[in-house]
Short mmCIF file of C-alpha atoms and ligand atoms in Angstrom, two decimals:
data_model
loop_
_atom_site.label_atom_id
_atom_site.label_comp_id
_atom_site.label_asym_id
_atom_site.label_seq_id
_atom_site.Cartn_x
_atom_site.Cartn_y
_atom_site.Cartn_z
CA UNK A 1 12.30 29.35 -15.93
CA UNK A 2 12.13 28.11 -12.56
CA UNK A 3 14.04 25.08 -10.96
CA UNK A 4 14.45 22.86 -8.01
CA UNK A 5 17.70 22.55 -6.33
CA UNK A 6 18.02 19.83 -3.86
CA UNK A 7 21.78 18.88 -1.35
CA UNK A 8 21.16 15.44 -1.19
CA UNK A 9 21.86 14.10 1.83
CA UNK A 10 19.87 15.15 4.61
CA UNK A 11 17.19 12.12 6.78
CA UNK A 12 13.52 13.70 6.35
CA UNK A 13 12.18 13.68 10.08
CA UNK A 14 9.00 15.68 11.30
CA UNK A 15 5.27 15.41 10.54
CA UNK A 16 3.96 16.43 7.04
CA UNK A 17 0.18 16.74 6.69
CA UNK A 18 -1.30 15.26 3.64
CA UNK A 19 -3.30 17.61 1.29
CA UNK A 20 -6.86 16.57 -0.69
CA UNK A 21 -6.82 14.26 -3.81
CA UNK A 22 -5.51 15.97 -7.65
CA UNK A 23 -7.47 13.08 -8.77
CA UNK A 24 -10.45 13.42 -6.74
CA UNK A 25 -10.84 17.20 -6.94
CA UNK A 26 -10.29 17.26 -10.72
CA UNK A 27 -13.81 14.95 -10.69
CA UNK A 28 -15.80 16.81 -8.02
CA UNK A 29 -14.68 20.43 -9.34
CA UNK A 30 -16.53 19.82 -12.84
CA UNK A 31 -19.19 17.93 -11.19
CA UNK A 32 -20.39 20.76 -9.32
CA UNK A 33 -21.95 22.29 -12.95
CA UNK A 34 -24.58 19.52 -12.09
CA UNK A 35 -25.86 21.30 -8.51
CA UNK A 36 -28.67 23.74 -8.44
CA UNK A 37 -26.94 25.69 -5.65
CA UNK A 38 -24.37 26.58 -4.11
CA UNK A 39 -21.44 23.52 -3.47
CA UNK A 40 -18.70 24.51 -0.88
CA UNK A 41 -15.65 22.12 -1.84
CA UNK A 42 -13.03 21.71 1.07
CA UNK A 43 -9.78 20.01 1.31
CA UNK A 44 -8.97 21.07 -1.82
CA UNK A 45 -5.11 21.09 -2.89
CA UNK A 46 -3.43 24.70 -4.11
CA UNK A 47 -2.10 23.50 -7.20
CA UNK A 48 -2.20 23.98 -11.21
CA UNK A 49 -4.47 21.70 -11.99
CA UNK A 50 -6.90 22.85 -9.54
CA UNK A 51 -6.75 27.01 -10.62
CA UNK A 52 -7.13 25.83 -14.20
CA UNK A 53 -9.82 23.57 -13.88
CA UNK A 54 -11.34 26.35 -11.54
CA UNK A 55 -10.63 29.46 -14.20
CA UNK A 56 -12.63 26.95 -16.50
CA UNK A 57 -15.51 27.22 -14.67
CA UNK A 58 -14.84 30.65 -13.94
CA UNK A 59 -14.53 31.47 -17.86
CA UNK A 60 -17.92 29.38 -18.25
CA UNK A 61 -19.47 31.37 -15.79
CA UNK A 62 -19.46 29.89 -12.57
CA UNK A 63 -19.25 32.40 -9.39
CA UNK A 64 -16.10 31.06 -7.14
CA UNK A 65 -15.07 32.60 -3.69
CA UNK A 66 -12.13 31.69 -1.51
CA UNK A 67 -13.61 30.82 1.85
CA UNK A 68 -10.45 29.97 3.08
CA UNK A 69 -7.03 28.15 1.91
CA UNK A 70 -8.18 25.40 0.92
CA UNK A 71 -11.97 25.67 1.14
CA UNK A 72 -13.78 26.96 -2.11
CA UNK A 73 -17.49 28.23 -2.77
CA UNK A 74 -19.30 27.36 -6.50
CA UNK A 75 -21.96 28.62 -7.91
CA UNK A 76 -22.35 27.07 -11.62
CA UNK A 77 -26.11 28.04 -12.23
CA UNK A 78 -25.25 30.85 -14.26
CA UNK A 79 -23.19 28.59 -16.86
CA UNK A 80 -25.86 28.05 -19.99
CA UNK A 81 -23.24 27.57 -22.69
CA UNK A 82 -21.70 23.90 -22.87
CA UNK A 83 -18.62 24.62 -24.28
CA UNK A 84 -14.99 24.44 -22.63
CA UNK A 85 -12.46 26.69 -23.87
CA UNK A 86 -10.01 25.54 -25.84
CA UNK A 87 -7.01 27.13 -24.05
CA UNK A 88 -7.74 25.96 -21.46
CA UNK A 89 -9.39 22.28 -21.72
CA UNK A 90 -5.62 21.49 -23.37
CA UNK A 91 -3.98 22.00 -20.38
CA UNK A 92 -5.12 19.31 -18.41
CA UNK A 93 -6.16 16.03 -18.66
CA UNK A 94 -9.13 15.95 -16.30
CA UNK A 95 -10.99 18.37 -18.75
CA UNK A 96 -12.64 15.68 -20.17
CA UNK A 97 -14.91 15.27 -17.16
CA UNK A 98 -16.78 18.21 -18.75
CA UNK A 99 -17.97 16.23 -21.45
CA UNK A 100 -20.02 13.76 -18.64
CA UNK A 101 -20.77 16.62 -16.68
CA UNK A 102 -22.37 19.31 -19.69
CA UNK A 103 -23.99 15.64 -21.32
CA UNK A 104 -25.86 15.17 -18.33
CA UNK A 105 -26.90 18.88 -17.69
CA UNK A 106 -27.46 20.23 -21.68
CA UNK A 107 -27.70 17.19 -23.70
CA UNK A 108 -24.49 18.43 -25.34
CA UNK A 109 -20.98 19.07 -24.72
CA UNK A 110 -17.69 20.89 -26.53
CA UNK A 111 -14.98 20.36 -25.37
CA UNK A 112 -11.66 20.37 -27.28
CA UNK A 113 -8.80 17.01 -27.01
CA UNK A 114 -7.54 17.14 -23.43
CA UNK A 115 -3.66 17.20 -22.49
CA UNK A 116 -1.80 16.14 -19.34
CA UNK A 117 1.02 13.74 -19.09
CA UNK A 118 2.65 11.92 -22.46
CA UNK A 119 3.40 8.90 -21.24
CA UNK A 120 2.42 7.29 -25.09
CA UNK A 121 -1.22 6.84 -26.21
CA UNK A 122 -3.77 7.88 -24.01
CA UNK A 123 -7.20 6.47 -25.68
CA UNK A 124 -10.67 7.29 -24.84
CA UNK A 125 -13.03 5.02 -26.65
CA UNK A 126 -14.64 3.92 -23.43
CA UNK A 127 -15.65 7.37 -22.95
CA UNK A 128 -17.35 7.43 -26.37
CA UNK A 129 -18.61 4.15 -25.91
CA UNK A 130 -20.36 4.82 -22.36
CA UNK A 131 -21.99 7.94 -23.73
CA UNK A 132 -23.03 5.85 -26.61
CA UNK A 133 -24.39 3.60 -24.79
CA UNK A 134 -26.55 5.98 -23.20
CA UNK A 135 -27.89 7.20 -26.46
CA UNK A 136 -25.58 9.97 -27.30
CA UNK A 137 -23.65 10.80 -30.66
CA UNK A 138 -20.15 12.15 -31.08
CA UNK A 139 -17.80 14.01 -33.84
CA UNK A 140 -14.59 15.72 -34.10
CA UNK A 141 -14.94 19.06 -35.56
CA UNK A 142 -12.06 20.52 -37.87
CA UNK A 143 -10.71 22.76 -34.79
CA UNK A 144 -10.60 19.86 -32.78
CA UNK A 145 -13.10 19.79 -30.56
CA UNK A 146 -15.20 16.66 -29.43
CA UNK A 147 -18.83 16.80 -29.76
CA UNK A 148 -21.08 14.78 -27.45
CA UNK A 149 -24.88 15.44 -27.83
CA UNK A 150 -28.03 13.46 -26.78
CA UNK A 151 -31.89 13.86 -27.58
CA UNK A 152 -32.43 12.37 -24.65
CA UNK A 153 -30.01 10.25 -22.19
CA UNK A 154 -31.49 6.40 -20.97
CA UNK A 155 -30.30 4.74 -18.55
CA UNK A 156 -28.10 1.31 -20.07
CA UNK A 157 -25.50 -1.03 -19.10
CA UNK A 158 -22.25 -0.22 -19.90
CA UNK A 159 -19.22 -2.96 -19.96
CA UNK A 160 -15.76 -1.40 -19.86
CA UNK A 161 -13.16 -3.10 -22.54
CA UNK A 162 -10.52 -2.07 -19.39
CA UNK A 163 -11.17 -0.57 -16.37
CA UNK A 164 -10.29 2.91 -17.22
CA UNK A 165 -10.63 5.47 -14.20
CA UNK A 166 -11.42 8.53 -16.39
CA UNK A 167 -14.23 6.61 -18.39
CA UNK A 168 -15.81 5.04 -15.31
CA UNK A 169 -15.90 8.86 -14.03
CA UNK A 170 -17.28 10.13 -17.14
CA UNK A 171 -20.30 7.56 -17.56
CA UNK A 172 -20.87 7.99 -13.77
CA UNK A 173 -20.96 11.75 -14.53
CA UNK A 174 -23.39 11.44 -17.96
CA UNK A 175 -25.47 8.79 -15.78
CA UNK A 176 -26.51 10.60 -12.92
CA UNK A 177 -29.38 12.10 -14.68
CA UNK A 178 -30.44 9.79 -17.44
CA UNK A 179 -33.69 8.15 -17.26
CA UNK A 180 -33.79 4.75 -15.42
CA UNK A 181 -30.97 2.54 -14.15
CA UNK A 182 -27.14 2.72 -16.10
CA UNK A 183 -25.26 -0.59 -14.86
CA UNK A 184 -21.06 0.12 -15.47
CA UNK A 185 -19.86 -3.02 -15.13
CA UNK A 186 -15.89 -3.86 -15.22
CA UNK A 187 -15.45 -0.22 -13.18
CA UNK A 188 -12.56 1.13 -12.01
CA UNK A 189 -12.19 1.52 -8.25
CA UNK A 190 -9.51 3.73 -7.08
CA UNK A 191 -10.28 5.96 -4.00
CA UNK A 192 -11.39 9.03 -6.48
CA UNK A 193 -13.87 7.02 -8.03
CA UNK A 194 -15.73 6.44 -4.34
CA UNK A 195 -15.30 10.01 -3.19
CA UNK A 196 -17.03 11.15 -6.98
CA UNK A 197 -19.57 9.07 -5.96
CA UNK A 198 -20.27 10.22 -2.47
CA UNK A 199 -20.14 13.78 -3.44
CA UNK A 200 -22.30 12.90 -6.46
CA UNK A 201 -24.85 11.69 -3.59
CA UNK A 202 -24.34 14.72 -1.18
CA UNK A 203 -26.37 16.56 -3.96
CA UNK A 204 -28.44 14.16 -4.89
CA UNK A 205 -27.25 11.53 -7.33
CA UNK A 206 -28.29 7.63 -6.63
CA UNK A 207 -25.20 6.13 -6.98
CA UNK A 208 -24.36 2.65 -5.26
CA UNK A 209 -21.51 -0.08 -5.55
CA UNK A 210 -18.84 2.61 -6.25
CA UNK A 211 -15.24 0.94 -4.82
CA UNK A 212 -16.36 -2.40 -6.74
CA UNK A 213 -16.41 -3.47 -10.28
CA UNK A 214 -20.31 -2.92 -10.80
CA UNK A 215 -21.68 0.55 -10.45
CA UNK A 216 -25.32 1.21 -10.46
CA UNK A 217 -26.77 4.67 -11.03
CA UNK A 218 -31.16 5.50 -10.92
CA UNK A 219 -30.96 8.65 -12.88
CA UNK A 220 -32.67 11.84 -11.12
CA UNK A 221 -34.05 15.19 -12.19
CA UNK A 222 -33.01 17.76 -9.68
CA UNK A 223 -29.03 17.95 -7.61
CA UNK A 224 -28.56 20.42 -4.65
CA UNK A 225 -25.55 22.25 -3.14
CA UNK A 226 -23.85 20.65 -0.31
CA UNK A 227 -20.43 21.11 1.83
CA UNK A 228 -18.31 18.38 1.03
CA UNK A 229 -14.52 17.46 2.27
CA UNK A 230 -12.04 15.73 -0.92
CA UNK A 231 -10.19 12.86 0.18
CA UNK A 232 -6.23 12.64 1.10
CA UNK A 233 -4.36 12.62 -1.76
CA UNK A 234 -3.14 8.50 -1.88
CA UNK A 235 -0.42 9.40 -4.10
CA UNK A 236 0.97 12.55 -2.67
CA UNK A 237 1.12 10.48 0.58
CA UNK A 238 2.80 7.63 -1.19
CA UNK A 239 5.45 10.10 -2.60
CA UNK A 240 6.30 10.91 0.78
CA UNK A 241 6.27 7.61 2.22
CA UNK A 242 8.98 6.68 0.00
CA UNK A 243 10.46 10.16 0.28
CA UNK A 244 11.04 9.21 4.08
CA UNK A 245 12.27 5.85 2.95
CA UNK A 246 14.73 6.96 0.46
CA UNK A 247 16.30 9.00 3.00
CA UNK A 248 16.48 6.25 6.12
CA UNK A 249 14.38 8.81 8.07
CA UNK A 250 11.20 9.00 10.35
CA UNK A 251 8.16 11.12 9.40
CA UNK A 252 4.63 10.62 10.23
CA UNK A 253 2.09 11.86 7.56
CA UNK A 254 -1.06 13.13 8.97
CA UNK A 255 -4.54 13.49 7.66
CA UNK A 256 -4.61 10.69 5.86
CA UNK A 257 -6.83 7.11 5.05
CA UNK A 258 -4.79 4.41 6.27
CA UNK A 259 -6.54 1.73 4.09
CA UNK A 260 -5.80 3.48 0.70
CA UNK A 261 -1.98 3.30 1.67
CA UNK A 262 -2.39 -0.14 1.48
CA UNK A 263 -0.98 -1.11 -1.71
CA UNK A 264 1.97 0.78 -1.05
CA UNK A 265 2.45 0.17 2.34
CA UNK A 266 3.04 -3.55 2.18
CA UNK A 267 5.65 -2.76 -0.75
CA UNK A 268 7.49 -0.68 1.53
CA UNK A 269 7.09 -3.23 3.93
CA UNK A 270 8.50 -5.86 2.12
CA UNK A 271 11.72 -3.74 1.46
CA UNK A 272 12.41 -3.75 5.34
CA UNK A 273 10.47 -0.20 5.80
CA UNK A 274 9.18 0.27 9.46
CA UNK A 275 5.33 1.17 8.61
CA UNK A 276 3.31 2.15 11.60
CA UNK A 277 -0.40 2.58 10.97
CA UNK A 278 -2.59 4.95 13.01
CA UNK A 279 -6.24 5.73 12.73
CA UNK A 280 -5.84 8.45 10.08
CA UNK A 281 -1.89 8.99 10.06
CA UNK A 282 1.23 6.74 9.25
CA UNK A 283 4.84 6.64 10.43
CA UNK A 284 7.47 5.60 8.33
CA UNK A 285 10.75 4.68 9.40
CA UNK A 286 13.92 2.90 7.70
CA UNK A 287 16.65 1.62 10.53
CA UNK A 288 18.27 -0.95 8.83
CA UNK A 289 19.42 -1.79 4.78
CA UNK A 290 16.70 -1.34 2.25
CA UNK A 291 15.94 -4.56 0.67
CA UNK A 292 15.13 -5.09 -3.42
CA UNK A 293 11.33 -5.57 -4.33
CA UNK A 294 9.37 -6.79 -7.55
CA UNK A 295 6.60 -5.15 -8.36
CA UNK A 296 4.00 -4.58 -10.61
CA UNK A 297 1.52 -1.62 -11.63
CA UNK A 298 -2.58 -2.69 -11.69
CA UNK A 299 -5.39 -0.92 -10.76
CA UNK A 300 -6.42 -0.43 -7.94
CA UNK A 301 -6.63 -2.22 -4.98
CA UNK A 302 -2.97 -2.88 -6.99
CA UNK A 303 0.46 -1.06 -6.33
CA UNK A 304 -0.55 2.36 -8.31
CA UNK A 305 0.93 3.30 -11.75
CA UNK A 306 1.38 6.97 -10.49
CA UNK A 307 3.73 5.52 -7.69
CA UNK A 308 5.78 3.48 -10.03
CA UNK A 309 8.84 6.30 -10.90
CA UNK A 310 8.78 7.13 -7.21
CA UNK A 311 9.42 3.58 -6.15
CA UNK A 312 12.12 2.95 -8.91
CA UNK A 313 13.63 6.09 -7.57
CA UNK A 314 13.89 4.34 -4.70
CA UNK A 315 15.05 0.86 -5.98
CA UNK A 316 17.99 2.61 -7.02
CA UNK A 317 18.79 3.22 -3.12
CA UNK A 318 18.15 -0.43 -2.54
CA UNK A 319 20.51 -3.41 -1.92
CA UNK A 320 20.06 -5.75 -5.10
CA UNK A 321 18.54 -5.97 -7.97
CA UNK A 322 14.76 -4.97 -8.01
CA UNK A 323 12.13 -5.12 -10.68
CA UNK A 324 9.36 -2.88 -11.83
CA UNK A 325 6.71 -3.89 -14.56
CA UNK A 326 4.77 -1.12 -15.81
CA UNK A 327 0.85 -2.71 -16.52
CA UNK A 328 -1.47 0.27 -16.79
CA UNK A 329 0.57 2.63 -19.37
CA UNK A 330 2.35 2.05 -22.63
CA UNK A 331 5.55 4.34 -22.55
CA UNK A 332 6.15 5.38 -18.38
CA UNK A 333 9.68 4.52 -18.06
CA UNK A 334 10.85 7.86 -19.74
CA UNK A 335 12.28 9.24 -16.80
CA UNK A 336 14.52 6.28 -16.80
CA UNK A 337 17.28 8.14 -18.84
CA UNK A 338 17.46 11.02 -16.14
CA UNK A 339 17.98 8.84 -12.83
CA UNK A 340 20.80 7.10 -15.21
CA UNK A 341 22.51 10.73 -15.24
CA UNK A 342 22.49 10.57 -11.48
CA UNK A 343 24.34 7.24 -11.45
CA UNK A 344 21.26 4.67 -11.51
CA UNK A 345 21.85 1.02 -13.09
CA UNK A 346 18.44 0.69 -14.75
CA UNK A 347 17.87 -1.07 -17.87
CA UNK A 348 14.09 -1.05 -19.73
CA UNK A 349 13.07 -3.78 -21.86
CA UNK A 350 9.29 -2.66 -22.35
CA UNK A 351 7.29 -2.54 -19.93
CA UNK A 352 10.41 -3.82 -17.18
CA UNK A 353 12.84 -2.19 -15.69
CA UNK A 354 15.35 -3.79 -13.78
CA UNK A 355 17.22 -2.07 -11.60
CA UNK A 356 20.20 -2.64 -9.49
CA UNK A 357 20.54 -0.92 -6.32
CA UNK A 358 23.28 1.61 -5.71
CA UNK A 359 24.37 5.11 -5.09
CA UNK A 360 23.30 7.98 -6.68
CA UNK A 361 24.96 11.03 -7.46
CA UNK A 362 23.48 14.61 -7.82
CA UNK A 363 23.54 15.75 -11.62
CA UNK A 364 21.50 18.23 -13.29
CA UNK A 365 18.01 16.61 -14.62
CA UNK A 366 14.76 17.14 -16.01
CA UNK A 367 11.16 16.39 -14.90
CA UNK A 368 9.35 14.59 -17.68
CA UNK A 369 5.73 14.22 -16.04
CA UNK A 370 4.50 14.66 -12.62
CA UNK A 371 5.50 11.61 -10.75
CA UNK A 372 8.12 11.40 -12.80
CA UNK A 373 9.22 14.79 -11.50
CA UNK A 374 8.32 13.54 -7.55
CA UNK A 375 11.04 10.72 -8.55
CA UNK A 376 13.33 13.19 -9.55
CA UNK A 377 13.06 14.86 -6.29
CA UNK A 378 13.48 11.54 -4.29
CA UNK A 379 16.45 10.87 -6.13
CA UNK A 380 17.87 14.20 -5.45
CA UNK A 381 17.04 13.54 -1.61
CA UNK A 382 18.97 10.41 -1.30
CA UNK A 383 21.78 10.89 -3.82
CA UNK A 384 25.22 12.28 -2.75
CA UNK A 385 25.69 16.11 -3.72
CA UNK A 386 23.09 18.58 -6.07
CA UNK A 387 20.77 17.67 -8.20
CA UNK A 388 18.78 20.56 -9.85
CA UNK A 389 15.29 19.97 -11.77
CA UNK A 390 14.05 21.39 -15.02
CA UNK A 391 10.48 21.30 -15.80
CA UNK A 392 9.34 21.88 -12.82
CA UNK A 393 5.68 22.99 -13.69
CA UNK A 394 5.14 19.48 -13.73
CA UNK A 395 5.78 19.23 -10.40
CA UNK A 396 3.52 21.47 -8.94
CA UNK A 397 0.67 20.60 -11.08
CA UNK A 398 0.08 18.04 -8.58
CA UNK A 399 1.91 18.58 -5.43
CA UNK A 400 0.86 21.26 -3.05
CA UNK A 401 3.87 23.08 -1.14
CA UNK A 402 6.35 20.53 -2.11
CA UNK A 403 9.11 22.46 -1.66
CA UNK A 404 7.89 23.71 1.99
CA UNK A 405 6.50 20.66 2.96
CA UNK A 406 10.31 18.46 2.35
CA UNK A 407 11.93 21.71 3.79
CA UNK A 408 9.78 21.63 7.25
CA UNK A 409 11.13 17.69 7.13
CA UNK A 410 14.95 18.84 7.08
CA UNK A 411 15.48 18.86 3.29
CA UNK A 412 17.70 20.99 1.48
CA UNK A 413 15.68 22.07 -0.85
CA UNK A 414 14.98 25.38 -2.71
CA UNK A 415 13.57 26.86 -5.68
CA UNK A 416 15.50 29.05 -8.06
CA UNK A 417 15.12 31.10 -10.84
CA UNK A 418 16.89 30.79 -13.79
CA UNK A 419 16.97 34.56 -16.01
CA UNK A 420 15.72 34.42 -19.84
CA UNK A 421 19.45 35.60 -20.74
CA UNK A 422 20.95 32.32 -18.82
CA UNK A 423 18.94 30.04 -20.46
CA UNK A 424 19.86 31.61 -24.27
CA UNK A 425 23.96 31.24 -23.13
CA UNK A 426 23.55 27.72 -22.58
CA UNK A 427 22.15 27.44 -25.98
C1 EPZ B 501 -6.19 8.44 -14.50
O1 EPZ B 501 -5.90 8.62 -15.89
C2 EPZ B 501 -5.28 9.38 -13.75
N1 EPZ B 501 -5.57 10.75 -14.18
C3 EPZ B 501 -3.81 9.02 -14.00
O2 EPZ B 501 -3.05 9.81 -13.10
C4 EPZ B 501 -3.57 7.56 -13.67
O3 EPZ B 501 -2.27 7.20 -14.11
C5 EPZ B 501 -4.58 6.65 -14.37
O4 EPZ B 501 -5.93 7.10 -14.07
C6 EPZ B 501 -4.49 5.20 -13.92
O5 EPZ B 501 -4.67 5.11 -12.54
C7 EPZ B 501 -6.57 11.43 -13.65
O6 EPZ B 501 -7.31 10.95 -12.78
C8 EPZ B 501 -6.79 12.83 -14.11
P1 EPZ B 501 -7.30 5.26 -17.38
P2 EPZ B 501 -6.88 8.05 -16.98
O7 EPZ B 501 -8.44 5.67 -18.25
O8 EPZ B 501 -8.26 8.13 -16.47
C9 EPZ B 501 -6.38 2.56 -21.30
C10 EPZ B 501 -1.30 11.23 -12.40
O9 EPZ B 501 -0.05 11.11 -12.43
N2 EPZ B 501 -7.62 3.20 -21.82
O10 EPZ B 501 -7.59 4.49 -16.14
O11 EPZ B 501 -6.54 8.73 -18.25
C11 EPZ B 501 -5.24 3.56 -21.18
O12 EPZ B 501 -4.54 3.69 -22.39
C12 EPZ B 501 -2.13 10.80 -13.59
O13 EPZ B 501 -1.92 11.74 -11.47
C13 EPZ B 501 -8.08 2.86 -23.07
O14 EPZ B 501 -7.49 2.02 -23.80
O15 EPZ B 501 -6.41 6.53 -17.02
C14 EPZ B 501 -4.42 2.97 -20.06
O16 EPZ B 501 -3.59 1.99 -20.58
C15 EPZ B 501 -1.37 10.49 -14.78
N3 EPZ B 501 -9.22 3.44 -23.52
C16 EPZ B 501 -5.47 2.31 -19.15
O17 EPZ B 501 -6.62 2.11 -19.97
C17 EPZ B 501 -9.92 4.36 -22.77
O18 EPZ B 501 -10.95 4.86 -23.24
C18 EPZ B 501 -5.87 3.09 -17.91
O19 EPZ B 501 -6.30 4.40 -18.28
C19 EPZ B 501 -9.41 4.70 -21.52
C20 EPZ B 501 -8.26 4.11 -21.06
#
């Protein structure tokens, strides 16, 4: 077992270049089972969630090359079977995508339950029902696995009960090659979402209106490669933002889109954080106290769920009391019990937390999910002494280099192993 160790403590100063979208990527890789040539994928982030999603493909036949660090060459026209492994697809969340993706290309898809964070129930119905829609059937088979199959998929209009991010992705994937026009209305429209759609278009997809509520997609025949570039990661940059923040320090993240910061920016803002914008970079800096904040989760153009543990980590630094209202999950406040063993006054009635700013201490803690493991790390930068992380697989399911990227800022950070025989002692 593997853990973090962090000496809180030390102001984060430097640069720190931003690395392509979890989110995005975990669309676009699965996508690329739709083009009828090569697809060269760059910006892509070194993380778990990307080498599973890409030993997937891999195990389904695709032919993937390294081109360099973080550029990656697919070939997927040798996959024939739709099926996803099981050991696999239940790693990850994103897995579902495949079920679009092998709709659209086979008329059929298998593709076991998917996993990723528990953060309470995590529904797809509006999957289901967009494929429906389109004129497929599904089942559950004994073992598990979801069954999607068409005779043939048409073209409909689809209205989303919620706008769900992985069901407008899926329908958008199933879509692109139905007959006639498909019509999503009530669609999700985070960043991923748009950057799906413009690599679905690089190869040949007639996708429009992606980035608003109403997406409309002309089915076509035949996709092509193409050489497409993933987004900045929103989130990762957000972590770091407040990373910076939590510490009082100065950092300028690079290679990044201004605009999707946004949300968070004007948050951070609000709590007295310097934020100075630059064409495709951002410098944060904290000079004076850090001021309590309310805030609430929503889609997006809204203050992101998957930056609300990061900025309660940091409303624990905060003079005050602050409040954060979870909108988008059920059961995210989880982590709540861990920042309380570093000295955080947070109580949960919900979907609130309310949390009075303080001090924290270092203590020994877990990560629970993957931002709730980034907020784990925050509060490790800004709180008084050590704080060592469990669980930290979570961590780098998401976040490329954390651990070099926070020590190139002036952390203290390092990652340790802990021996098999250590672990059983403690038992
Ligand atoms: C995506 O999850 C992200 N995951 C999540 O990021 C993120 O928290 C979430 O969107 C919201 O932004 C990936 O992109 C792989 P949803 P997804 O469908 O698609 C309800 C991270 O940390 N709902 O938009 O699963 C659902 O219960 C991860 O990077 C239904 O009721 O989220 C939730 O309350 C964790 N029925 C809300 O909608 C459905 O069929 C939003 O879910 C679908 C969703």
């Amino acid at each position: 077992m593997e853990k973090i160790v962090i000496k809180g403590g030390n102001r984060l100063s430097g640069e720190v270049s931003i690395s392509g979208a979890k989110n995005a990527v975990a669309a676009i890789l699965p996508a690329t089972i739709l083009a009828e040539e090569t697809c060269v994928i760059e910006n892509v982030p070194d993380i778990y969630d990307v080498t599973t999603l890409l030993s997937i493909l891999s195990e389904m036949g695709a032919e993937i090359r390294m081109i360099n660090r973080s550029s990656i060459s697919i070939n997927t026209t040798r996959i024939s079977r739709p099926v996803v492994p099981y050991h696999l697809a239940k790693q990850l969340r994103a897995s579902y995508y495949f079920l679009g993706v092998l709709l659209a290309k086979f008329n059929h898809a298998e593709v076991s339950f998917p996993g990723g964070c528990n953060f309470g129930t995590r529904p797809i119905d509006q999957h289901f029902k967009g494929f429906r829609c389109l004129g497929a059937q599904d089942s559950i088979d004994q073992g598990g696995m979801i069954n999607v199959h068409a005779e043939t998929l048409t073209g409909s209009r689809v209205y989303l009960d919620m706008a769900s991010v992985g069901a407008t992705i899926n329908i958008m994937l199933a879509a692109v090659k139905a007959q006639g026009l498909t019509v999503i209305e009530n669609a999700a429209k985070e960043p991923h979402i748009v950057d799906l759609a413009n690599f679905l278009n690089s190869i040949g997809a007639q996708i429009m209106g992606a980035g608003t509520d109403v997406i409309k997609i002309h089915g076509v025949e035949r996709f092509t490669g193409a050489t497409y570039s993933v987004i900045p990661d929103q989130i990762e940059c957000g972590t770091y933002m407040v990373a910076a923040a939590s510490t009082r320090g100065d950092v300028l993240l690079k290679n990044i889109i201004p605009k999707h910061m946004e949300p968070i920016t004007s948050k951070l803002q609000r709590m007295g954080v310097d934020v100075q914008e630059f064409d495709d970079s951002i410098r944060i800096r904290v000079s004076g106290v850090l001021e309590k904040n309310n805030i609430k989760t929503m889609p997006y153009p809204g203050f992101p769920t998957d930056m609300q543990p990061q900025m309660t980590a940091l409303m624990t630094c905060a003079e005050g009391t602050s409040i954060m209202a979870e909108n988008v999950w059920d059961n995210r406040f989880q982590y709540v019990d861990e920042l309380r063993r570093m000295g955080a006054k947070i109580s949960v009635d919900g979907k609130v937390a309310v949390v009075e700013g303080g001090e924290l201490t270092g203590a020994p803690v877990c990560a629970t999910d993957l931002r709730a493991g980034a907020a784990m790390v925050i509060a490790g930068l800004a709180a008084k002494g050590v704080t060592e992380i469990e669980n930290i697989n979570y961590i780098e399911r998401g976040y490329e280099n954390m651990i070099q990227k926070l020590t190139k800022l002036g952390a203290d950070i390092r990652k340790t192993y802990v021996p098999e025989q250590e672990i059983k002692r403690a038992l």
